Amino acid sequence: MINKGKYGKYGGVYIPELLIPAIEELEEAFYKCKKDEKFNKELEEYYKEFAGRPTNLYYAKNLSKKVGCKIYLKREDMLHTGAHKINNTIGQGLLAKYMGKTRLIAETGAGQHGIATAVIGAKLGLDVDVYMGSKDVERQKLNVFRMKLSGAGVIPVDVGSKTLKDSINEAFRNWMSTVDNTHYLIGTTMGPHPYPEMVKYFQSVIGKEARKQILEKEGKLPDTIIACVGGGSNSMGIFSGFLDDIDVELIGVEGGGEGVETEKTGATISKGTDGILHGSLSKVLQSDEGQISEASSVSAGLDYPSVGPEHAYLDSINRAKYVPINNDEALEAFQELCKTEGIIPALESSHAVAYAIKYAKKAENKGKTIIVNLSGRGDKDMHIVSKELKVKT
Ligand SMILES: *Cc1c(COP(=O)(O)O)cnc(C)c1O
C-alpha cells in the first residue's frame, strides 16, 4: 500500500492500519468516477453554474508595460468564495455524494477551505463539520461565522499548537470512527494517496483552460508559469496543463515569511527536509529531531509546514523551480497590482505576482510571456494589509 501514489520516492500511504479501508474505498470510487461520463458532466455543470468557470486569462497590460514582459493573469480570484479552492470542494463533494456519504469533514487554517467546504455541503445537502485549531478559531471569527451561516459545525481543536497541523490530525482521527457516512475532504494536494492525485485532478481544470486560452490569445505556449505554493493545489492545477511541454518553465513561489534566513518561514521546499507528515513522504519543515516547525507567512494560506509530494518530486528532478518571496515583497506586489491593474489579489497570490515582477525585470527574461495564477482575491486580507501598511508608513 505504501508504494501507491508515488512520485519518485515521495508520496505514498503512511497511515494507521484502521484507515486503510477508508482510503481504499476512496481510491476505488475516485478512479471509477474519473472515468464516469455522468460524473464528469455533472462536475462541469457545477464548475460552470456554481463556481463561475471558465475564469478569464487576463492580459495585465499596464503591469506588462511597466516590467517589460507579457504578463497574463489566470483569474481564479473571480470564482465563487474568492479562490481556486472551490474547484476541489465541488469535485470531492460530488464524489462523496456518489459514494453515498452524508457528511463531510474538513480541516482549515485561516478558514478559506472551511468556507469552500461549507458552501458545497449546503449546495449538495451534506452535513459539514470543520476542524479548526482553537487559536485559528479565535483569529478568524468572521470566517467561522461564514461557515456557520452555511450550516457547518466548527470544531475547535485544543491540542498541540492549536493550529492547522493539529486540526488535520483531529480530522483523520474523527474519520476513523465515522467513515461509514463521512468523507474527509482534504483541501490541498497533500495527504496519503489518492488525495494528491485527486486534488490535482479537480484543480487541473485551471491548467486545461489556461493552455487553451493562451494558445487562442498568443498562438503559442507561454515561456513561464508562476504560481504560489502552500500545500500546492493551485500551482499543481495550473502546472498540470503544461507538465509535458518541457520548454515551459514552471515556477512555484513559497511564502518566505520574514525571510528564509530567519526561522520564521513557510518556504518548505527551499528550507525543508524529507519527512512524513499527514500520511505521505514529502519535504517538511522540521527540527533535526523531527519536531514539526510552525510555518510562518503573512498569508495564512501559505502556512502549511509541508508541501504536496508531487512538488517535492518536480523539484528533485528539476522540472519545476521553487523560490521564496518574503512578506514585504508580497505586500509590495499586492499594492502594485492594485495600482496598475485595479485588481486586489489575495496575499498568497501576491507572492506569485511579486516573483513575476522580479523575474520580468531580469535582463535575460525581457519580452517573455508569463502566466501568473491569481489563485484568489484579496478582500479577505484587508485587515492584515491595513495593519501591515500602517506599521510601514
Ligand atoms: C489556500 C490558498 C492558497 C494555498 O493553497 P494551495 O493548495 O497551495 O493552492 C493559495 N492561494 C489562495 C488564494 C488560497 O486561498
Tab-separated table of C-alpha atoms and ligand atoms in Angstrom:
chain	number	residue	atom	x	y	z
A	1	MET	CA	0.000	0.000	0.000
A	2	ILE	CA	2.776	2.489	0.816
A	3	ASN	CA	4.063	2.049	-2.735
A	4	LYS	CA	0.895	3.516	-4.199
A	5	GLY	CA	0.719	7.112	-5.364
A	6	LYS	CA	4.475	7.552	-5.547
A	7	TYR	CA	6.198	10.489	-7.180
A	8	GLY	CA	9.754	9.224	-7.245
A	9	LYS	CA	10.413	8.459	-3.599
A	10	TYR	CA	7.758	10.962	-2.442
A	11	GLY	CA	4.045	10.433	-1.741
A	12	GLY	CA	2.739	7.033	-0.686
A	13	VAL	CA	0.307	5.988	2.028
A	14	TYR	CA	1.652	6.293	5.578
A	15	ILE	CA	-1.440	5.935	7.746
A	16	PRO	CA	-2.721	3.865	10.678
A	17	GLU	CA	-3.999	0.380	9.784
A	18	LEU	CA	-7.518	1.433	10.785
A	19	LEU	CA	-7.700	3.992	7.988
A	20	ILE	CA	-6.657	1.636	5.178
A	21	PRO	CA	-10.232	0.516	4.327
A	22	ALA	CA	-11.385	4.148	4.127
A	23	ILE	CA	-8.529	5.085	1.828
A	24	GLU	CA	-9.089	2.030	-0.379
A	25	GLU	CA	-12.790	2.779	-0.694
A	26	LEU	CA	-11.969	6.369	-1.658
A	27	GLU	CA	-9.362	5.338	-4.203
A	28	GLU	CA	-11.741	2.931	-5.908
A	29	ALA	CA	-14.552	5.498	-6.009
A	30	PHE	CA	-12.266	8.222	-7.369
A	31	TYR	CA	-10.935	6.098	-10.246
A	32	LYS	CA	-14.447	4.966	-11.080
A	33	CYS	CA	-15.883	8.490	-11.118
A	34	LYS	CA	-12.912	9.861	-13.030
A	35	LYS	CA	-13.914	7.606	-15.941
A	36	ASP	CA	-17.644	8.119	-15.476
A	37	GLU	CA	-19.292	10.329	-18.095
A	38	LYS	CA	-22.222	11.293	-15.888
A	39	PHE	CA	-19.921	12.309	-13.015
A	40	ASN	CA	-17.734	14.461	-15.224
A	41	LYS	CA	-20.718	16.092	-16.876
A	42	GLU	CA	-22.162	16.994	-13.513
A	43	LEU	CA	-18.756	18.241	-12.357
A	44	GLU	CA	-18.530	20.520	-15.378
A	45	GLU	CA	-22.017	21.812	-14.745
A	46	TYR	CA	-21.133	22.772	-11.155
A	47	TYR	CA	-17.871	24.377	-12.275
A	48	LYS	CA	-19.838	26.497	-14.693
A	49	GLU	CA	-23.040	27.309	-12.822
A	50	PHE	CA	-21.971	27.271	-9.172
A	51	ALA	CA	-18.306	28.303	-9.273
A	52	GLY	CA	-18.317	30.572	-12.336
A	53	ARG	CA	-15.941	28.799	-14.725
A	54	PRO	CA	-14.215	29.255	-17.078
A	55	THR	CA	-12.185	32.055	-15.493
A	56	ASN	CA	-10.567	34.655	-17.742
A	57	LEU	CA	-6.968	34.649	-18.838
A	58	TYR	CA	-6.452	38.361	-18.437
A	59	TYR	CA	-3.710	40.348	-20.142
A	60	ALA	CA	-2.283	42.695	-17.495
A	61	LYS	CA	-1.337	45.394	-19.969
A	62	ASN	CA	-0.254	48.143	-17.587
A	63	LEU	CA	1.890	45.889	-15.444
A	64	SER	CA	3.376	44.261	-18.544
A	65	LYS	CA	4.383	47.603	-19.989
A	66	LYS	CA	5.981	48.607	-16.718
A	67	VAL	CA	8.108	45.480	-16.247
A	68	GLY	CA	8.914	44.517	-19.837
A	69	CYS	CA	7.257	41.104	-20.118
A	70	LYS	CA	3.835	39.981	-21.305
A	71	ILE	CA	2.021	39.053	-18.112
A	72	TYR	CA	-1.277	37.196	-18.174
A	73	LEU	CA	-3.303	36.552	-15.014
A	74	LYS	CA	-5.405	33.406	-14.685
A	75	ARG	CA	-8.323	34.875	-12.784
A	76	GLU	CA	-9.177	32.240	-10.163
A	77	ASP	CA	-9.895	35.217	-7.905
A	78	MET	CA	-13.184	35.660	-9.765
A	79	LEU	CA	-14.600	32.331	-8.564
A	80	HIS	CA	-17.376	31.846	-6.004
A	81	THR	CA	-15.950	32.162	-2.455
A	82	GLY	CA	-12.998	34.054	-3.902
A	83	ALA	CA	-10.375	31.447	-4.763
A	84	HIS	CA	-9.481	28.232	-6.576
A	85	LYS	CA	-10.387	26.130	-3.508
A	86	ILE	CA	-13.966	25.756	-4.716
A	87	ASN	CA	-12.762	23.637	-7.717
A	88	ASN	CA	-11.639	20.935	-5.316
A	89	THR	CA	-14.536	21.093	-2.849
A	90	ILE	CA	-17.033	20.776	-5.711
A	91	GLY	CA	-15.161	17.720	-7.022
A	92	GLN	CA	-14.800	15.933	-3.717
A	93	GLY	CA	-18.267	16.965	-2.533
A	94	LEU	CA	-19.758	15.419	-5.645
A	95	LEU	CA	-17.601	12.320	-5.216
A	96	ALA	CA	-18.811	11.948	-1.619
A	97	LYS	CA	-22.368	12.117	-2.881
A	98	TYR	CA	-21.662	9.401	-5.487
A	99	MET	CA	-20.166	7.294	-2.674
A	100	GLY	CA	-23.405	7.616	-0.710
A	101	LYS	CA	-21.819	9.645	2.090
A	102	THR	CA	-23.990	12.099	4.007
A	103	ARG	CA	-21.331	14.060	5.895
A	104	LEU	CA	-18.167	15.962	5.008
A	105	ILE	CA	-15.370	16.809	7.384
A	106	ALA	CA	-12.570	19.226	6.581
A	107	GLU	CA	-9.576	20.898	8.179
A	108	THR	CA	-8.983	24.587	7.891
A	109	GLY	CA	-6.341	27.073	8.988
A	110	ALA	CA	-7.435	30.577	8.082
A	111	GLY	CA	-10.891	29.328	7.186
A	112	GLN	CA	-10.893	29.564	3.384
A	113	HIS	CA	-11.090	25.817	2.804
A	114	GLY	CA	-13.659	25.543	5.586
A	115	ILE	CA	-15.861	28.067	3.799
A	116	ALA	CA	-15.448	26.381	0.411
A	117	THR	CA	-16.454	23.075	2.037
A	118	ALA	CA	-19.370	24.599	3.948
A	119	VAL	CA	-20.934	26.088	0.814
A	120	ILE	CA	-20.685	22.891	-1.217
A	121	GLY	CA	-22.149	20.992	1.731
A	122	ALA	CA	-25.083	23.406	1.737
A	123	LYS	CA	-25.471	23.122	-2.022
A	124	LEU	CA	-25.371	19.310	-2.112
A	125	GLY	CA	-27.316	18.735	1.108
A	126	LEU	CA	-24.440	17.182	3.050
A	127	ASP	CA	-23.678	17.765	6.739
A	128	VAL	CA	-20.351	19.507	7.325
A	129	ASP	CA	-18.018	19.597	10.330
A	130	VAL	CA	-14.865	21.693	10.075
A	131	TYR	CA	-11.878	21.064	12.339
A	132	MET	CA	-10.041	24.238	13.190
A	133	GLY	CA	-7.281	24.957	15.708
A	134	SER	CA	-8.668	26.930	18.645
A	135	LYS	CA	-6.072	29.636	18.019
A	136	ASP	CA	-7.321	29.951	14.443
A	137	VAL	CA	-10.961	29.992	15.595
A	138	GLU	CA	-10.063	32.971	17.765
A	139	ARG	CA	-8.096	34.722	14.993
A	140	GLN	CA	-10.678	34.120	12.249
A	141	LYS	CA	-14.012	34.847	13.883
A	142	LEU	CA	-15.584	36.235	10.731
A	143	ASN	CA	-14.734	33.118	8.722
A	144	VAL	CA	-16.105	30.896	11.483
A	145	PHE	CA	-19.324	32.891	11.214
A	146	ARG	CA	-19.380	32.424	7.423
A	147	MET	CA	-19.066	28.648	7.795
A	148	LYS	CA	-21.822	28.542	10.396
A	149	LEU	CA	-24.115	30.594	8.147
A	150	SER	CA	-23.911	27.802	5.563
A	151	GLY	CA	-24.864	25.302	8.233
A	152	ALA	CA	-21.439	23.872	9.039
A	153	GLY	CA	-20.332	22.910	12.520
A	154	VAL	CA	-16.942	24.299	13.550
A	155	ILE	CA	-14.999	22.121	15.975
A	156	PRO	CA	-12.157	23.904	17.806
A	157	VAL	CA	-9.046	21.750	18.222
A	158	ASP	CA	-7.337	22.449	21.505
A	159	VAL	CA	-4.269	20.225	21.275
A	160	GLY	CA	-0.656	20.824	20.204
A	161	SER	CA	-0.037	24.198	18.626
A	162	LYS	CA	-3.823	24.638	18.199
A	163	THR	CA	-3.398	25.446	14.506
A	164	LEU	CA	-3.717	23.777	11.078
A	165	LYS	CA	-1.478	20.721	11.502
A	166	ASP	CA	-3.298	19.685	14.669
A	167	SER	CA	-6.709	20.119	13.077
A	168	ILE	CA	-5.601	17.759	10.263
A	169	ASN	CA	-4.689	15.106	12.854
A	170	GLU	CA	-8.061	15.545	14.567
A	171	ALA	CA	-9.934	15.257	11.278
A	172	PHE	CA	-8.121	11.972	10.489
A	173	ARG	CA	-8.972	10.723	13.990
A	174	ASN	CA	-12.639	11.531	13.573
A	175	TRP	CA	-12.720	9.937	10.126
A	176	MET	CA	-11.512	6.614	11.546
A	177	SER	CA	-14.704	6.217	13.559
A	178	THR	CA	-17.151	7.820	11.096
A	179	VAL	CA	-16.054	6.534	7.690
A	180	ASP	CA	-19.380	4.742	7.117
A	181	ASN	CA	-21.183	8.001	6.419
A	182	THR	CA	-18.321	10.525	6.218
A	183	HIS	CA	-15.876	11.737	3.563
A	184	TYR	CA	-12.772	13.631	4.667
A	185	LEU	CA	-12.441	16.496	2.184
A	186	ILE	CA	-8.768	17.484	2.223
A	187	GLY	CA	-8.134	20.973	0.869
A	188	THR	CA	-4.845	20.666	-0.964
A	189	THR	CA	-2.518	18.245	-2.768
A	190	MET	CA	-1.280	16.671	0.467
A	191	GLY	CA	-2.138	13.573	2.479
A	192	PRO	CA	-1.969	9.886	1.596
A	193	HIS	CA	-2.721	8.626	-1.906
A	194	PRO	CA	-5.210	9.167	-3.570
A	195	TYR	CA	-5.524	12.726	-2.202
A	196	PRO	CA	-2.594	14.404	-4.012
A	197	GLU	CA	-3.649	12.872	-7.334
A	198	MET	CA	-7.345	13.512	-6.741
A	199	VAL	CA	-6.970	17.165	-5.712
A	200	LYS	CA	-4.714	17.698	-8.722
A	201	TYR	CA	-7.391	16.192	-10.961
A	202	PHE	CA	-10.076	18.552	-9.654
A	203	GLN	CA	-7.726	21.554	-9.943
A	204	SER	CA	-6.385	20.576	-13.373
A	205	VAL	CA	-9.292	22.485	-14.896
A	206	ILE	CA	-7.159	25.613	-14.305
A	207	GLY	CA	-4.302	24.320	-16.453
A	208	LYS	CA	-6.590	22.955	-19.167
A	209	GLU	CA	-8.336	26.290	-19.559
A	210	ALA	CA	-5.119	28.322	-19.356
A	211	ARG	CA	-3.414	26.253	-22.052
A	212	LYS	CA	-6.319	26.631	-24.452
A	213	GLN	CA	-6.709	30.340	-23.682
A	214	ILE	CA	-3.046	31.248	-24.178
A	215	LEU	CA	-2.976	29.380	-27.482
A	216	GLU	CA	-6.025	31.376	-28.595
A	217	LYS	CA	-4.559	34.703	-27.478
A	218	GLU	CA	-0.882	34.288	-28.344
A	219	GLY	CA	-0.859	31.470	-30.868
A	220	LYS	CA	1.896	29.806	-28.844
A	221	LEU	CA	2.627	28.395	-25.423
A	222	PRO	CA	3.878	30.729	-22.669
A	223	ASP	CA	7.523	30.812	-21.646
A	224	THR	CA	6.799	30.656	-17.929
A	225	ILE	CA	4.081	29.728	-15.434
A	226	ILE	CA	4.269	31.226	-11.951
A	227	ALA	CA	2.031	30.171	-9.040
A	228	CYS	CA	2.175	30.353	-5.247
A	229	VAL	CA	2.615	27.162	-3.235
A	230	GLY	CA	1.035	26.466	0.145
A	231	GLY	CA	0.059	22.805	0.112
A	232	GLY	CA	0.397	23.035	-3.646
A	233	SER	CA	-3.068	22.743	-5.180
A	234	ASN	CA	-3.461	25.907	-7.266
A	235	SER	CA	0.071	25.522	-8.609
A	236	MET	CA	-0.413	21.796	-9.392
A	237	GLY	CA	-3.680	22.745	-11.085
A	238	ILE	CA	-2.058	25.170	-13.500
A	239	PHE	CA	1.253	23.236	-13.857
A	240	SER	CA	-0.684	20.122	-14.902
A	241	GLY	CA	-1.676	21.780	-18.182
A	242	PHE	CA	1.982	22.315	-19.134
A	243	LEU	CA	3.947	19.485	-17.457
A	244	ASP	CA	4.610	17.743	-20.765
A	245	ASP	CA	5.648	20.946	-22.525
A	246	ILE	CA	9.247	20.816	-21.418
A	247	ASP	CA	10.068	24.248	-22.797
A	248	VAL	CA	7.538	25.884	-20.490
A	249	GLU	CA	9.292	26.906	-17.281
A	250	LEU	CA	7.314	26.142	-14.108
A	251	ILE	CA	7.973	28.234	-11.007
A	252	GLY	CA	6.386	27.702	-7.583
A	253	VAL	CA	6.583	30.564	-5.115
A	254	GLU	CA	6.682	29.785	-1.411
A	255	GLY	CA	5.895	32.060	1.496
A	256	GLY	CA	9.299	33.142	2.769
A	257	GLY	CA	7.811	34.754	5.874
A	258	GLU	CA	10.147	37.299	7.370
A	259	GLY	CA	12.905	35.861	5.168
A	260	VAL	CA	14.374	32.383	4.613
A	261	GLU	CA	17.452	33.280	6.636
A	262	THR	CA	15.241	33.502	9.721
A	263	GLU	CA	13.334	30.639	11.325
A	264	LYS	CA	10.052	32.394	10.560
A	265	THR	CA	9.413	30.991	7.125
A	266	GLY	CA	6.884	28.935	5.187
A	267	ALA	CA	9.403	28.023	2.487
A	268	THR	CA	9.066	24.253	2.751
A	269	ILE	CA	10.904	23.207	-0.396
A	270	SER	CA	13.634	25.809	-0.037
A	271	LYS	CA	14.246	25.030	3.657
A	272	GLY	CA	12.563	21.694	4.447
A	273	THR	CA	13.967	18.174	4.642
A	274	ASP	CA	12.458	14.780	3.776
A	275	GLY	CA	9.885	13.621	6.294
A	276	ILE	CA	6.478	12.018	6.750
A	277	LEU	CA	3.601	14.268	7.736
A	278	HIS	CA	-0.148	13.679	7.413
A	279	GLY	CA	0.122	10.437	5.505
A	280	SER	CA	2.803	10.974	2.880
A	281	LEU	CA	6.527	11.453	2.416
A	282	SER	CA	7.483	14.917	1.274
A	283	LYS	CA	9.526	17.938	2.234
A	284	VAL	CA	8.739	19.033	5.769
A	285	LEU	CA	9.776	21.976	7.934
A	286	GLN	CA	11.195	20.192	10.961
A	287	SER	CA	13.986	20.289	13.506
A	288	ASP	CA	16.884	17.804	13.429
A	289	GLU	CA	14.892	15.704	15.918
A	290	GLY	CA	11.858	15.601	13.590
A	291	GLN	CA	9.797	18.156	15.522
A	292	ILE	CA	7.470	19.875	13.052
A	293	SER	CA	8.096	23.624	12.883
A	294	GLU	CA	5.365	26.212	12.610
A	295	ALA	CA	5.347	27.620	9.104
A	296	SER	CA	5.043	31.369	9.162
A	297	SER	CA	3.903	33.749	6.444
A	298	VAL	CA	1.873	36.950	6.278
A	299	SER	CA	-0.580	34.919	4.184
A	300	ALA	CA	-2.251	32.175	6.201
A	301	GLY	CA	-2.761	30.047	3.080
A	302	LEU	CA	0.988	29.549	2.706
A	303	ASP	CA	1.458	28.472	6.327
A	304	TYR	CA	1.409	24.693	5.889
A	305	PRO	CA	4.665	23.103	7.224
A	306	SER	CA	4.810	20.530	4.413
A	307	VAL	CA	4.065	20.571	0.682
A	308	GLY	CA	2.365	18.218	-1.758
A	309	PRO	CA	4.621	15.247	-2.639
A	310	GLU	CA	4.467	15.862	-6.381
A	311	HIS	CA	6.060	19.265	-5.849
A	312	ALA	CA	8.895	17.692	-3.854
A	313	TYR	CA	9.326	15.346	-6.813
A	314	LEU	CA	9.196	18.036	-9.516
A	315	ASP	CA	11.826	19.922	-7.527
A	316	SER	CA	14.037	16.835	-7.222
A	317	ILE	CA	14.027	16.227	-10.991
A	318	ASN	CA	14.336	19.959	-11.759
A	319	ARG	CA	11.115	20.062	-13.787
A	320	ALA	CA	9.848	22.905	-11.622
A	321	LYS	CA	11.753	25.511	-9.677
A	322	TYR	CA	10.749	26.782	-6.229
A	323	VAL	CA	11.614	30.195	-4.883
A	324	PRO	CA	10.767	32.097	-1.689
A	325	ILE	CA	9.175	35.536	-1.553
A	326	ASN	CA	9.121	37.269	1.807
A	327	ASN	CA	6.291	39.174	3.481
A	328	ASP	CA	7.486	42.647	2.496
A	329	GLU	CA	7.922	41.690	-1.162
A	330	ALA	CA	4.420	40.193	-1.221
A	331	LEU	CA	2.884	43.291	0.352
A	332	GLU	CA	4.607	45.488	-2.198
A	333	ALA	CA	3.328	43.361	-5.097
A	334	PHE	CA	-0.138	43.440	-3.575
A	335	GLN	CA	-0.130	47.244	-3.805
A	336	GLU	CA	1.463	47.234	-7.246
A	337	LEU	CA	-1.313	45.099	-8.741
A	338	CYS	CA	-3.987	47.203	-7.044
A	339	LYS	CA	-2.458	50.363	-8.506
A	340	THR	CA	-1.507	49.231	-12.006
A	341	GLU	CA	-4.413	46.914	-12.826
A	342	GLY	CA	-7.173	47.698	-10.314
A	343	ILE	CA	-7.090	44.087	-9.166
A	344	ILE	CA	-6.845	43.233	-5.459
A	345	PRO	CA	-5.007	39.905	-5.157
A	346	ALA	CA	-5.026	37.554	-2.162
A	347	LEU	CA	-1.812	37.779	-0.142
A	348	GLU	CA	-0.997	34.214	-1.217
A	349	SER	CA	-1.340	35.171	-4.883
A	350	SER	CA	0.663	38.360	-4.229
A	351	HIS	CA	3.687	36.103	-3.690
A	352	ALA	CA	3.344	34.845	-7.272
A	353	VAL	CA	2.870	38.392	-8.570
A	354	ALA	CA	5.950	39.539	-6.635
A	355	TYR	CA	8.129	36.859	-8.170
A	356	ALA	CA	6.724	37.565	-11.647
A	357	ILE	CA	7.776	41.205	-11.312
A	358	LYS	CA	11.233	40.229	-10.049
A	359	TYR	CA	11.594	37.710	-12.877
A	360	ALA	CA	10.402	40.112	-15.577
A	361	LYS	CA	12.955	42.717	-14.555
A	362	LYS	CA	15.895	40.385	-15.188
A	363	ALA	CA	17.626	41.166	-18.482
A	364	GLU	CA	17.584	37.538	-19.673
A	365	ASN	CA	13.788	37.385	-19.319
A	366	LYS	CA	12.845	40.518	-21.272
A	367	GLY	CA	9.863	40.090	-23.557
A	368	LYS	CA	8.877	36.670	-22.246
A	369	THR	CA	5.240	35.612	-21.963
A	370	ILE	CA	4.283	34.714	-18.391
A	371	ILE	CA	1.098	33.334	-16.890
A	372	VAL	CA	0.608	34.088	-13.198
A	373	ASN	CA	-2.039	32.039	-11.464
A	374	LEU	CA	-4.022	34.576	-9.475
A	375	SER	CA	-5.295	31.988	-7.000
A	376	GLY	CA	-7.636	34.265	-5.061
A	377	ARG	CA	-8.889	37.741	-4.307
A	378	GLY	CA	-7.632	39.939	-1.510
A	379	ASP	CA	-10.847	41.082	0.143
A	380	LYS	CA	-10.280	38.551	2.929
A	381	ASP	CA	-6.877	40.109	3.684
A	382	MET	CA	-7.875	43.748	4.139
A	383	HIS	CA	-7.443	43.751	7.918
A	384	ILE	CA	-3.935	42.277	7.658
A	385	VAL	CA	-2.807	44.571	4.856
A	386	SER	CA	-4.120	47.722	6.517
A	387	LYS	CA	-2.364	46.777	9.745
A	388	GLU	CA	0.941	45.958	7.995
A	389	LEU	CA	0.922	49.126	5.906
A	390	LYS	CA	0.257	51.325	8.915
A	391	VAL	CA	3.333	49.884	10.587
A	392	LYS	CA	5.369	50.560	7.474
A	393	THR	CA	4.307	54.200	6.936
B	1	LIG	C1	-5.401	28.276	0.254
B	1	LIG	C2	-4.871	29.222	-0.710
B	1	LIG	C3	-3.590	29.047	-1.304
B	1	LIG	C4	-2.643	27.951	-0.928
B	1	LIG	O1	-3.080	26.667	-1.175
B	1	LIG	P1	-2.541	25.767	-2.377
B	1	LIG	O2	-3.092	24.426	-2.073
B	1	LIG	O3	-1.055	25.797	-2.353
B	1	LIG	O4	-3.082	26.333	-3.622
B	1	LIG	C5	-3.193	29.948	-2.272
B	1	LIG	N1	-3.951	30.999	-2.638
B	1	LIG	C6	-5.176	31.215	-2.071
B	1	LIG	C7	-5.968	32.393	-2.513
B	1	LIG	C8	-5.665	30.339	-1.099
B	1	LIG	O5	-6.862	30.572	-0.558
